[in-house]
Short mmCIF file of C-alpha atoms in Angstrom, two decimals:
data_model
loop_
_atom_site.label_atom_id
_atom_site.label_comp_id
_atom_site.label_asym_id
_atom_site.label_seq_id
_atom_site.Cartn_x
_atom_site.Cartn_y
_atom_site.Cartn_z
CA MET A 30 2.68 118.73 265.47
CA VAL A 31 2.50 116.50 262.52
CA CYS A 32 0.53 118.72 259.46
CA GLY A 33 -1.21 117.00 255.94
CA GLY A 34 1.13 118.04 253.92
CA ASP A 35 4.06 116.07 256.60
CA VAL A 36 1.69 112.94 256.58
CA ARG A 37 1.56 112.69 252.74
CA SER A 38 5.32 113.15 252.76
CA MET A 39 5.66 110.65 254.96
CA VAL A 40 3.48 108.03 253.20
CA LEU A 41 5.36 108.90 249.69
CA GLN A 42 8.14 107.84 250.77
CA LEU A 43 7.65 104.75 252.59
CA GLY A 44 5.55 103.74 249.62
CA ILE A 45 9.17 104.19 247.29
CA ALA A 46 11.46 102.63 250.84
CA ILE A 47 8.65 99.61 249.47
CA ARG A 48 8.88 99.86 246.14
CA PHE A 49 12.60 100.55 245.36
CA GLY A 50 14.09 98.14 248.31
CA THR A 51 14.83 99.87 250.91
CA PHE A 52 12.15 99.05 253.48
CA ASN A 53 14.04 96.90 256.09
CA LYS A 54 11.39 93.90 257.46
CA GLY A 55 13.51 93.81 260.87
CA LEU A 56 11.55 97.22 261.38
CA SER A 57 8.42 98.12 262.60
CA LEU A 58 6.52 100.12 260.71
CA GLN A 59 6.86 103.01 263.38
CA GLN A 60 10.63 102.83 263.30
CA HIS A 61 10.73 103.12 259.44
CA LEU A 62 8.83 106.20 259.71
CA ASN A 63 10.46 108.07 262.92
CA CYS A 64 13.73 107.54 260.16
CA ILE A 65 11.29 110.12 257.87
CA ARG A 66 12.66 113.07 257.55
CA ILE A 67 10.74 115.97 257.70
CA PRO A 68 10.07 117.88 254.73
CA SER A 69 11.20 115.98 252.13
CA ILE A 70 9.50 114.77 249.39
CA ALA A 71 6.04 116.62 249.62
CA HIS A 72 3.21 116.33 246.95
CA PHE A 73 2.64 118.69 244.47
CA PRO A 74 1.44 121.84 245.28
CA ASN A 75 -1.95 122.48 244.85
CA ARG A 76 -1.41 125.30 242.19
CA GLY A 77 1.35 122.78 240.04
CA PHE A 78 -1.04 119.75 239.90
CA LYS A 79 -3.84 122.07 238.56
CA THR A 80 -2.46 123.75 236.10
CA ILE A 81 -0.67 119.99 234.84
CA THR A 82 -3.90 118.73 234.96
CA ARG A 83 -5.20 121.63 233.13
CA VAL A 84 -2.56 120.94 229.78
CA MET A 85 -4.79 118.22 229.16
CA ASP A 86 -8.47 119.33 229.09
CA ASP A 87 -7.67 122.57 227.00
CA ASN A 88 -7.11 120.46 224.27
CA SER A 89 -9.83 119.15 222.23
CA SER A 90 -8.01 118.11 219.72
CA MET A 91 -6.37 115.27 222.09
CA PRO A 92 -8.38 112.28 221.68
CA ARG A 93 -8.34 109.63 224.22
CA VAL A 94 -7.13 111.55 226.53
CA ALA A 95 -6.05 109.68 230.70
CA THR A 96 -6.70 112.32 233.14
CA PRO A 97 -3.28 112.98 235.47
CA VAL A 98 -3.02 110.82 238.49
CA LEU A 99 -0.98 110.35 241.56
CA ASP A 100 0.01 107.50 243.13
CA ILE A 101 1.81 106.61 245.77
CA MET A 102 5.36 107.00 244.25
CA GLY A 103 3.97 110.97 243.73
CA PHE A 104 3.93 110.70 239.83
CA PRO A 105 1.63 113.08 238.16
CA SER A 106 0.64 111.25 234.51
CA GLY A 107 -1.03 110.28 231.45
CA ALA A 108 -1.39 108.89 228.53
CA TRP A 109 -3.13 109.86 224.29
CA LYS A 110 -3.06 108.03 221.24
CA SER A 111 -3.91 109.62 218.08
CA SER A 112 -7.26 108.19 217.02
CA GLU A 113 -7.62 109.86 214.00
CA ASP A 114 -4.61 107.55 212.38
CA GLY A 115 -3.01 105.65 215.11
CA ARG A 116 0.48 106.67 214.24
CA LEU A 117 1.38 108.43 217.70
CA SER A 118 0.80 106.95 220.92
CA CYS A 119 2.54 109.91 224.59
CA GLY A 120 2.45 109.32 227.78
CA TYR A 121 3.68 111.61 229.99
CA SER A 122 5.28 111.88 233.66
CA SER A 123 6.03 115.21 236.73
CA PHE A 124 7.70 115.05 239.98
CA ARG A 125 8.67 117.71 241.95
CA GLY A 126 11.91 116.06 243.68
CA LYS A 127 13.65 116.87 246.13
CA ARG A 128 13.22 120.89 245.05
CA VAL A 129 11.21 123.34 247.12
CA THR A 130 9.19 124.49 244.31
CA MET A 131 8.03 122.78 241.21
CA GLU A 132 8.77 124.67 238.56
CA ASP A 133 8.80 122.33 235.95
CA PHE A 134 5.84 122.91 232.88
CA TYR A 135 4.62 121.22 229.82
CA ASP A 136 2.52 121.32 227.27
CA ILE A 137 0.89 118.87 224.77
CA LYS A 138 -0.86 120.25 222.03
CA THR A 139 -2.76 118.44 217.78
CA SER A 140 -3.93 120.62 215.18
CA LYS A 141 -4.76 120.07 211.50
CA ILE A 142 -4.42 122.07 209.66
CA ASP A 143 -5.22 122.35 205.57
CA GLY A 144 -5.53 118.86 205.99
CA ARG A 145 -2.05 117.80 207.65
CA LEU A 146 -1.58 116.78 211.25
CA VAL A 147 0.37 118.69 213.42
CA SER A 148 1.80 118.10 216.91
CA LEU A 149 3.20 119.71 219.32
CA PHE A 150 4.93 118.55 222.46
CA GLY A 151 7.86 120.60 224.62
CA ILE A 152 9.36 120.80 228.02
CA PHE A 153 9.90 124.31 230.14
CA ASP A 154 11.98 124.06 233.35
CA GLY A 155 11.84 127.66 234.85
CA HIS A 156 14.65 128.79 237.01
CA GLY A 157 13.95 131.67 239.36
CA GLY A 158 10.32 131.15 239.46
CA SER A 159 7.42 129.32 237.53
CA ARG A 160 6.15 132.38 235.44
CA ALA A 161 8.29 132.29 232.99
CA ALA A 162 7.24 128.43 232.38
CA GLU A 163 4.24 128.46 232.89
CA TYR A 164 3.86 131.81 230.24
CA LEU A 165 5.65 129.71 227.52
CA LYS A 166 2.85 126.57 228.66
CA GLU A 167 0.03 128.97 228.32
CA HIS A 168 1.35 130.64 224.25
CA LEU A 169 4.29 129.41 222.52
CA PHE A 170 2.24 126.55 220.67
CA ASP A 171 -0.90 129.29 220.42
CA ASN A 172 1.53 131.38 218.37
CA LEU A 173 2.71 129.26 216.71
CA LEU A 174 0.06 127.54 215.18
CA LYS A 175 -0.92 131.50 214.76
CA HIS A 176 2.41 132.55 212.69
CA PRO A 177 1.51 132.93 208.97
CA LYS A 178 4.72 131.03 207.96
CA PHE A 179 4.30 128.08 209.89
CA LEU A 180 3.51 125.59 207.51
CA LYS A 181 5.55 127.38 204.50
CA ASP A 182 8.61 127.65 206.69
CA THR A 183 8.91 125.91 209.70
CA LYS A 184 12.02 125.93 210.56
CA SER A 185 11.70 130.77 210.60
CA ALA A 186 7.94 130.22 211.83
CA ILE A 187 9.58 128.87 215.02
CA SER A 188 12.36 131.03 215.23
CA GLU A 189 10.27 133.98 215.05
CA THR A 190 7.74 132.75 217.62
CA TYR A 191 10.87 132.43 220.24
CA GLN A 192 11.65 135.22 220.08
CA GLN A 193 8.66 136.92 220.36
CA THR A 194 7.16 135.19 222.59
CA ASP A 195 10.21 135.92 224.43
CA ALA A 196 9.75 139.63 224.25
CA ASP A 197 6.27 139.31 224.56
CA PHE A 198 6.62 138.09 228.09
CA LEU A 199 8.95 140.54 229.24
CA ASP A 200 6.90 143.16 227.68
CA TYR A 201 4.35 141.12 230.17
CA GLU A 202 5.93 141.45 233.87
CA LYS A 203 7.19 144.67 232.84
CA ASP A 204 6.19 146.21 236.17
CA THR A 205 7.06 142.90 238.12
CA PHE A 206 10.12 142.96 240.48
CA ARG A 207 11.08 139.14 239.33
CA ASP A 208 13.07 137.72 236.93
CA ASP A 209 12.71 134.00 236.62
CA GLY A 210 13.36 132.32 233.44
CA SER A 211 12.67 129.23 231.09
CA THR A 212 14.46 126.49 228.94
CA ALA A 213 11.90 125.97 226.46
CA SER A 214 12.97 121.91 223.32
CA THR A 215 10.48 121.86 222.22
CA ALA A 216 9.45 119.54 219.29
CA VAL A 217 6.47 120.16 215.72
CA LEU A 218 5.54 116.89 214.26
CA VAL A 219 3.97 118.54 210.38
CA ASP A 220 2.85 114.68 208.59
CA ASN A 221 6.34 113.09 208.58
CA HIS A 222 8.70 115.76 208.86
CA LEU A 223 10.18 116.59 212.99
CA TYR A 224 10.96 120.12 213.63
CA VAL A 225 12.85 119.93 216.94
CA ALA A 226 14.14 123.81 218.88
CA ASN A 227 16.02 124.30 222.20
CA VAL A 228 16.67 126.71 223.96
CA GLY A 229 18.59 125.60 227.84
CA ASP A 230 19.57 122.61 229.32
CA SER A 231 16.51 120.31 228.66
CA ARG A 232 16.62 117.90 225.85
CA THR A 233 15.06 115.90 223.09
CA ILE A 234 16.24 112.80 221.69
CA ILE A 235 15.03 109.94 219.51
CA SER A 236 15.70 106.06 219.35
CA LYS A 237 16.75 105.62 216.03
CA ALA A 238 16.81 101.27 215.17
CA GLY A 239 17.77 101.42 218.76
CA LYS A 240 20.79 104.20 219.02
CA ALA A 241 20.12 107.08 221.32
CA ILE A 242 20.39 110.37 218.66
CA ALA A 243 20.53 113.75 219.98
CA LEU A 244 18.39 116.72 218.80
CA SER A 245 19.69 119.01 220.17
CA GLU A 246 22.74 120.82 222.37
CA ASP A 247 22.60 122.05 225.59
CA HIS A 248 23.31 125.63 226.00
CA LYS A 249 25.82 125.67 229.13
CA PRO A 250 28.28 129.06 229.28
CA ASN A 251 31.05 126.93 228.93
CA ARG A 252 31.05 125.83 225.50
CA SER A 253 33.15 127.32 222.86
CA ASP A 254 30.44 128.97 220.68
CA GLU A 255 28.49 130.11 223.91
CA ARG A 256 31.34 131.62 225.40
CA LYS A 257 32.52 133.19 222.90
CA ARG A 258 28.46 134.56 221.54
CA ILE A 259 28.34 136.26 225.55
CA GLU A 260 31.56 137.24 225.49
CA ASN A 261 31.25 139.43 221.91
CA ALA A 262 27.80 141.41 223.43
CA GLY A 263 30.15 141.98 226.66
CA GLY A 264 29.34 140.18 229.01
CA VAL A 265 31.50 137.42 231.71
CA VAL A 266 31.00 133.58 231.90
CA MET A 267 32.49 132.72 235.48
CA TRP A 268 32.65 129.67 238.20
CA ALA A 269 30.73 130.03 240.59
CA GLY A 270 31.07 126.07 241.38
CA THR A 271 29.51 125.47 238.17
CA TRP A 272 30.10 127.74 234.89
CA ARG A 273 27.85 130.62 234.76
CA VAL A 274 26.39 133.64 232.56
CA GLY A 275 27.94 136.79 234.69
CA GLY A 276 28.04 134.44 237.55
CA VAL A 277 24.49 134.26 237.59
CA LEU A 278 22.62 131.35 235.20
CA ALA A 279 24.37 128.03 234.67
CA MET A 280 22.65 128.04 231.09
CA SER A 281 24.09 130.80 228.02
CA ARG A 282 20.64 130.50 225.92
CA ALA A 283 16.88 131.16 228.35
CA PHE A 284 13.48 132.83 228.09
CA GLY A 285 12.79 135.33 230.32
CA ASN A 286 16.02 137.14 232.06
CA ARG A 287 15.68 140.33 232.13
CA MET A 288 18.63 141.51 233.95
CA LEU A 289 21.10 139.27 231.83
CA LYS A 290 19.93 140.16 228.19
CA PRO A 291 21.41 140.96 225.55
CA PHE A 292 23.89 137.63 226.71
CA VAL A 293 21.48 135.12 227.66
CA VAL A 294 18.83 134.73 224.31
CA ALA A 295 15.60 132.78 223.17
CA GLU A 296 16.88 132.41 219.96
CA PRO A 297 16.25 127.70 219.06
CA GLU A 298 19.37 125.79 217.34
CA ILE A 299 16.79 123.72 215.10
CA GLN A 300 17.83 120.46 214.09
CA ASP A 301 14.72 119.00 211.72
CA GLN A 302 14.75 115.20 209.61
CA GLU A 303 12.00 113.07 208.34
CA ILE A 304 10.55 110.48 210.52
CA ASP A 305 11.28 107.37 208.98
CA GLU A 306 10.00 103.32 210.14
CA GLU A 307 13.69 103.20 211.41
CA THR A 308 12.82 106.13 214.49
CA GLU A 309 11.09 104.50 217.80
CA LEU A 310 10.23 106.90 219.64
CA LEU A 311 11.34 110.71 220.89
CA VAL A 312 12.08 111.74 224.10
CA LEU A 313 12.06 114.98 225.84
CA ALA A 314 13.09 116.02 228.66
CA SER A 315 14.05 118.85 231.90
CA ASP A 316 17.38 118.35 233.52
CA GLY A 317 16.10 117.01 236.32
CA LEU A 318 16.29 113.73 233.88
CA TRP A 319 19.45 113.93 232.54
CA ASP A 320 21.51 115.29 234.90
CA VAL A 321 21.55 111.92 235.90
CA VAL A 322 19.75 109.34 232.78
CA PRO A 323 22.21 109.64 229.51
CA ASN A 324 20.82 109.12 226.23
CA ASP A 325 21.75 105.61 225.89
CA ASP A 326 19.89 104.56 228.92
CA ALA A 327 16.67 106.52 228.50
CA VAL A 328 16.47 104.68 225.13
CA SER A 329 17.41 101.26 227.04
CA LEU A 330 14.74 101.80 229.58
CA VAL A 331 11.66 102.48 227.62
CA ARG A 332 12.57 100.99 224.08
CA THR A 333 11.02 98.15 225.60
CA GLU A 334 7.79 99.46 227.26
CA GLU A 335 4.70 99.10 224.87
CA GLU A 336 2.64 102.07 226.84
CA ALA A 337 4.09 104.84 226.76
CA GLU A 338 2.97 106.31 230.03
CA THR A 339 4.63 103.39 231.27
CA ALA A 340 7.87 104.37 229.05
CA ALA A 341 7.20 108.10 230.55
CA ARG A 342 6.94 106.99 234.54
CA LYS A 343 9.54 104.32 234.00
CA LEU A 344 12.05 107.27 233.33
CA THR A 345 10.88 109.69 235.78
CA GLU A 346 11.57 107.03 238.63
CA ALA A 347 15.14 106.37 236.99
CA ALA A 348 15.95 109.71 237.37
CA PHE A 349 15.04 109.99 240.94
CA THR A 350 16.44 106.97 242.34
CA ARG A 351 19.65 107.54 240.88
CA GLY A 352 19.28 110.84 242.76
CA SER A 353 18.39 113.54 241.18
CA ALA A 354 18.34 116.89 242.81
CA ASP A 355 15.81 118.30 240.21
CA ASN A 356 12.34 118.71 239.24
CA ILE A 357 12.03 116.19 236.16
CA THR A 358 9.32 115.97 233.48
CA CYS A 359 9.36 113.82 230.74
CA ILE A 360 6.77 113.14 227.75
CA VAL A 361 8.23 109.72 225.34
CA VAL A 362 6.60 109.83 221.91
CA ARG A 363 5.63 106.27 220.28
CA PHE A 364 5.83 105.42 216.58
CA ASN A 365 3.74 103.00 215.36
CA HIS A 366 4.81 102.58 211.83
CA GLU A 367 1.75 100.07 211.10
CA LYS A 368 -0.43 103.69 210.10
CA ALA A 369 0.58 105.69 207.18
CA TYR A 370 2.04 108.25 207.26
CA PRO A 371 0.12 111.22 204.71
CA VAL A 372 2.10 112.97 202.10
CA ASN A 373 0.80 116.35 201.87
CA SER A 374 3.20 118.92 199.96
CA ASP A 375 0.79 122.02 198.99
CA LYS A 376 1.90 124.93 200.19
CA ALA A 377 -1.25 126.53 201.32
CA ASP A 378 -0.89 130.12 203.28
CA PRO A 379 -2.38 128.62 206.82
CA ALA A 380 -3.73 132.21 206.78
CA SER A 381 -6.07 130.80 205.40
CA SER A 382 -6.67 127.45 207.86
CA SER A 383 -8.66 126.31 210.51
CA GLN A 384 -6.67 127.08 213.98
CA HIS A 385 -5.91 123.87 216.34
CA GLU A 386 -9.02 121.48 217.03
#
């Protein structure tokens, strides 16, 4: 008996074969269907797709939001443009890929605080379950915007918020038997100043005058500084198919993972820089993309795309066709330098400002 999910899986795979030229015209449709494995690339679980849709719906300050759609390729995607000043456009795409469950989440928010424009973009890649990643989507940016030093000392506010949100999650889950975790790679744009914070092996890059520049470094246990930090804390890094903390986790920093504290921490590494006229675009993605698409390739694939949503979908498709074995989620942000960036040197206390709209 073939269930509805199996039918959707077969249709999806057939669409992929047609799109990428692997459809053999010498075979009948039935012969092609006979060659399709079940289960394989299935549709998104209902819960995951609804959550993705809600990410956009909950942020009423985001103008011109396109409702995510699920096309024949199975890539939910969407876009928005900042109508107030027109300086940004953003596209996103997310795909379960070859995983049994979808554990990627993302969040996009815009705010105006004391007359200053703030945009926040985040990729959260869960492991061992989806709860940690979902918790970050629901709380991390809200916590950051409420931080009393958000505008005065943004880097400190990001670092403190990351670690406090990790502690809050562990407390929230203290009575459960789960021990899932999540990466977080976020980009916070305050006027024309960009702050990129990273925990785990999701990654953020920019394209500057056509050159890919990584604004985060993957937290892998075999990184010499990370290995030293783990061993100094009493932990061990060992080979188990790949380098893992305690032979378990293939990344050295993450939210959650209670059983691996204090070796696996949620303290972010943060890079910041001004957005200038050479800065073309920003790409955030889970490791399902970066495992098979190098930084330079990512820039080459999307640099000429005028629409950010098309660019994000192109990256997701490229990762899948190159054999990514993981969930694939990415956000592409394009900068429109024909629009002026506001300049505001005031350091007013954000505690007195309005919350994100």
